[in-house]
Amino acid sequence: MSHDQSDGVPQYTYTPDKRPPAETSEQLRARIPGWGVDLDPADRPQVPRERLDLDLPGVRWRFPERQPEHRPRERSIEHGTLPPVFGTAQPLHGLSGAIRRRAYSRYSEARAAHWLLLVVADRVEARGAALRSFGTLRPDNPVTETGIVAEVTHHGWRSRVGRGRTDVGHHSLDVVLVGGSWAATGAVTYLLARRVSRRARRA
């Protein structure tokens, strides 16, 4: 068992130590036929070339020094701690950040809800960037930038049908993911504009 600890939690990740198994080798061998057939090093083809007694020259630490966490960083609930080094270039923000925090804090990576929330957050982030672009001199163009024109001018239909492509099955979903988010953005923009217009007329 490792003696390296952080906040009282034994550290097995990022160290050469292995977490003790929940069951012993004898228990696993008795329960699972064929388990551990290569457990004896003599049965492994790489023996005696495999060595586990190697030193780690040039390594000055047993557990890497941790990067300071100046603001809470999301992590999967399967992990007790953050890795020693992590990215900080794109901190979470706004509604998309709240959705991503919910995905990481509430759902395991084994749950579909975790990944679906991340997809939703990605779409929210993309549409938010598109809306912000309308306040610049170079706004996004959903007609040219979504590839709709290329579908007509660059043989979009012929490049898909009858060629045995494996991605044809999800093309109907692409319309929802790409066009649906634009339609939803347009609907929200229209509703907000109508509400602002009504308030202006009342004033």
Short mmCIF file of C-alpha atoms in Angstrom, two decimals:
data_model
loop_
_atom_site.label_atom_id
_atom_site.label_comp_id
_atom_site.label_asym_id
_atom_site.label_seq_id
_atom_site.Cartn_x
_atom_site.Cartn_y
_atom_site.Cartn_z
CA MET A 1 0.00 0.00 0.00
CA SER A 2 1.30 3.40 -0.87
CA HIS A 3 2.31 5.77 1.90
CA ASP A 4 1.84 8.82 -0.33
CA GLN A 5 -1.30 10.57 0.69
CA SER A 6 -3.14 13.76 -0.19
CA ASP A 7 -5.88 15.02 2.11
CA GLY A 8 -5.84 11.67 3.88
CA VAL A 9 -6.66 9.75 0.68
CA PRO A 10 -4.14 7.04 -0.32
CA GLN A 11 -2.72 7.75 -3.77
CA TYR A 12 -2.41 4.91 -6.25
CA THR A 13 -2.88 6.94 -9.40
CA TYR A 14 0.26 8.58 -10.81
CA THR A 15 2.54 6.37 -8.67
CA PRO A 16 4.15 3.00 -9.36
CA ASP A 17 1.98 1.39 -6.65
CA LYS A 18 -1.00 -0.79 -7.39
CA ARG A 19 -4.31 -0.65 -5.58
CA PRO A 20 -4.83 -3.83 -3.52
CA PRO A 21 -7.36 -6.09 -5.27
CA ALA A 22 -10.81 -6.59 -3.79
CA GLU A 23 -10.32 -10.35 -4.09
CA THR A 24 -7.19 -12.43 -3.74
CA SER A 25 -5.75 -14.36 -6.66
CA GLU A 26 -6.91 -17.61 -5.12
CA GLN A 27 -10.49 -16.32 -4.80
CA LEU A 28 -10.54 -15.07 -8.38
CA ARG A 29 -9.05 -18.32 -9.72
CA ALA A 30 -11.72 -20.32 -7.86
CA ARG A 31 -14.56 -18.10 -9.10
CA ILE A 32 -13.52 -17.45 -12.72
CA PRO A 33 -12.38 -20.45 -14.81
CA GLY A 34 -9.08 -19.67 -16.52
CA TRP A 35 -8.40 -16.49 -14.57
CA GLY A 36 -4.72 -15.82 -13.95
CA VAL A 37 -3.33 -18.37 -16.38
CA ASP A 38 -0.25 -16.15 -16.79
CA LEU A 39 -0.04 -15.11 -13.15
CA ASP A 40 3.08 -17.19 -12.66
CA PRO A 41 5.96 -15.25 -14.33
CA ALA A 42 7.36 -18.56 -15.54
CA ASP A 43 4.31 -18.92 -17.81
CA ARG A 44 4.86 -15.56 -19.51
CA PRO A 45 6.70 -15.55 -22.84
CA GLN A 46 8.63 -12.38 -22.00
CA VAL A 47 10.25 -13.94 -18.90
CA PRO A 48 13.12 -13.57 -18.06
CA ARG A 49 13.32 -10.38 -20.16
CA GLU A 50 10.66 -8.62 -18.07
CA ARG A 51 12.18 -6.82 -15.09
CA LEU A 52 10.28 -5.17 -12.27
CA ASP A 53 13.29 -4.17 -10.20
CA LEU A 54 14.40 -1.28 -12.38
CA ASP A 55 15.39 1.98 -10.75
CA LEU A 56 13.90 5.24 -11.97
CA PRO A 57 17.01 7.29 -12.84
CA GLY A 58 16.42 11.02 -13.11
CA VAL A 59 13.13 10.95 -11.21
CA ARG A 60 13.43 13.15 -8.14
CA TRP A 61 9.96 12.51 -6.78
CA ARG A 62 7.77 9.54 -6.03
CA PHE A 63 4.57 11.52 -6.45
CA PRO A 64 4.65 14.50 -8.83
CA GLU A 65 4.28 17.97 -7.44
CA ARG A 66 0.69 19.14 -7.76
CA GLN A 67 -0.32 22.11 -9.87
CA PRO A 68 -2.10 24.71 -7.69
CA GLU A 69 -5.88 24.73 -8.17
CA HIS A 70 -6.68 28.44 -8.06
CA ARG A 71 -10.31 27.88 -9.08
CA PRO A 72 -12.43 24.71 -8.84
CA ARG A 73 -11.77 22.48 -11.81
CA GLU A 74 -14.33 19.89 -12.90
CA ARG A 75 -13.43 16.22 -12.74
CA SER A 76 -15.27 12.95 -13.09
CA ILE A 77 -16.74 11.54 -9.92
CA GLU A 78 -14.74 8.37 -10.50
CA HIS A 79 -11.58 10.31 -9.60
CA GLY A 80 -10.87 11.30 -6.04
CA THR A 81 -8.43 14.05 -6.97
CA LEU A 82 -7.35 16.04 -9.99
CA PRO A 83 -4.30 14.84 -11.92
CA PRO A 84 -1.03 16.53 -10.94
CA VAL A 85 -1.20 18.76 -14.04
CA PHE A 86 -4.35 20.03 -15.71
CA GLY A 87 -5.37 22.68 -18.20
CA THR A 88 -6.61 26.13 -17.24
CA ALA A 89 -6.68 27.85 -20.64
CA GLN A 90 -10.45 27.51 -21.15
CA PRO A 91 -12.21 27.96 -17.79
CA LEU A 92 -15.92 27.17 -17.69
CA HIS A 93 -18.25 30.12 -17.95
CA GLY A 94 -21.88 31.03 -18.43
CA LEU A 95 -24.73 28.62 -19.05
CA SER A 96 -22.56 26.10 -20.89
CA GLY A 97 -20.18 26.03 -17.93
CA ALA A 98 -23.04 25.38 -15.51
CA ILE A 99 -24.24 22.47 -17.67
CA ARG A 100 -20.75 20.98 -17.82
CA ARG A 101 -20.32 21.30 -14.04
CA ARG A 102 -23.62 19.49 -13.57
CA ALA A 103 -22.52 16.69 -15.92
CA TYR A 104 -19.26 16.18 -14.01
CA SER A 105 -20.60 16.58 -10.48
CA ARG A 106 -23.78 14.52 -10.84
CA TYR A 107 -23.25 11.76 -13.39
CA SER A 108 -20.60 9.08 -13.84
CA GLU A 109 -18.76 8.78 -17.15
CA ALA A 110 -20.57 5.46 -17.54
CA ARG A 111 -23.94 7.26 -17.72
CA ALA A 112 -25.37 8.49 -21.00
CA ALA A 113 -26.65 11.58 -19.17
CA HIS A 114 -23.03 12.65 -18.55
CA TRP A 115 -22.16 12.70 -22.24
CA LEU A 116 -25.53 14.06 -23.40
CA LEU A 117 -25.17 17.03 -21.06
CA LEU A 118 -21.69 17.67 -22.44
CA VAL A 119 -23.11 17.61 -25.98
CA VAL A 120 -25.82 20.06 -24.94
CA ALA A 121 -23.22 22.30 -23.30
CA ASP A 122 -21.15 22.22 -26.48
CA ARG A 123 -24.16 23.29 -28.55
CA VAL A 124 -25.01 26.05 -26.07
CA GLU A 125 -21.41 27.29 -26.22
CA ALA A 126 -21.43 27.23 -30.03
CA ARG A 127 -24.71 29.10 -30.33
CA GLY A 128 -23.59 31.63 -27.73
CA ALA A 129 -20.46 32.31 -29.77
CA ALA A 130 -22.63 32.70 -32.89
CA LEU A 131 -24.89 35.20 -31.14
CA ARG A 132 -21.88 37.16 -29.91
CA SER A 133 -20.54 37.25 -33.47
CA PHE A 134 -23.60 39.25 -34.56
CA GLY A 135 -22.29 42.10 -32.46
CA THR A 136 -19.07 42.20 -34.51
CA LEU A 137 -18.24 43.33 -38.05
CA ARG A 138 -17.85 39.69 -39.17
CA PRO A 139 -20.95 37.80 -37.97
CA ASP A 140 -21.30 34.07 -38.53
CA ASN A 141 -23.12 32.99 -41.67
CA PRO A 142 -25.18 29.84 -41.01
CA VAL A 143 -25.76 29.29 -44.73
CA THR A 144 -22.14 29.12 -45.84
CA GLU A 145 -20.52 27.92 -42.63
CA THR A 146 -22.73 24.88 -42.06
CA GLY A 147 -21.95 23.37 -45.47
CA ILE A 148 -25.45 23.71 -46.88
CA VAL A 149 -24.17 25.36 -50.07
CA ALA A 150 -21.55 22.65 -50.55
CA GLU A 151 -24.30 20.01 -50.45
CA VAL A 152 -25.54 21.47 -53.76
CA THR A 153 -22.34 22.66 -55.40
CA HIS A 154 -20.02 19.76 -54.46
CA HIS A 155 -22.15 16.66 -55.12
CA GLY A 156 -23.21 16.10 -51.52
CA TRP A 157 -25.88 13.52 -52.35
CA ARG A 158 -23.79 11.51 -54.82
CA SER A 159 -20.86 11.39 -52.40
CA ARG A 160 -23.01 9.59 -49.84
CA VAL A 161 -25.59 7.40 -51.49
CA GLY A 162 -24.49 4.09 -53.01
CA ARG A 163 -20.88 4.30 -51.87
CA GLY A 164 -21.08 2.11 -48.78
CA ARG A 165 -20.16 4.88 -46.37
CA THR A 166 -20.63 3.89 -42.74
CA ASP A 167 -21.54 7.41 -41.62
CA VAL A 168 -24.72 7.58 -43.71
CA GLY A 169 -26.77 6.25 -40.78
CA HIS A 170 -26.31 9.36 -38.65
CA HIS A 171 -26.87 11.95 -41.39
CA SER A 172 -30.47 12.43 -40.29
CA LEU A 173 -29.17 13.21 -36.79
CA ASP A 174 -26.71 15.74 -38.23
CA VAL A 175 -29.63 17.82 -39.48
CA VAL A 176 -31.00 18.00 -35.93
CA LEU A 177 -27.64 18.76 -34.30
CA VAL A 178 -26.59 21.44 -36.80
CA GLY A 179 -29.82 22.88 -38.13
CA GLY A 180 -31.85 22.32 -34.97
CA SER A 181 -29.57 24.42 -32.82
CA TRP A 182 -29.69 27.25 -35.35
CA ALA A 183 -33.50 27.00 -35.47
CA ALA A 184 -33.65 27.07 -31.67
CA THR A 185 -31.34 30.08 -31.60
CA GLY A 186 -33.51 31.88 -34.15
CA ALA A 187 -36.66 31.10 -32.17
CA VAL A 188 -35.15 32.37 -28.91
CA THR A 189 -33.86 35.50 -30.64
CA TYR A 190 -37.29 36.15 -32.16
CA LEU A 191 -39.05 35.72 -28.81
CA LEU A 192 -36.61 38.04 -27.05
CA ALA A 193 -36.91 40.67 -29.79
CA ARG A 194 -40.71 40.50 -29.66
CA ARG A 195 -40.69 40.91 -25.88
CA VAL A 196 -38.36 43.91 -26.08
CA SER A 197 -40.50 45.44 -28.84
CA ARG A 198 -43.70 45.07 -26.79
CA ARG A 199 -42.11 46.66 -23.75
CA ALA A 200 -40.87 49.52 -25.90
CA ARG A 201 -44.39 50.15 -27.29
CA ARG A 202 -45.90 50.10 -23.79
CA ALA A 203 -43.35 52.63 -22.59
#
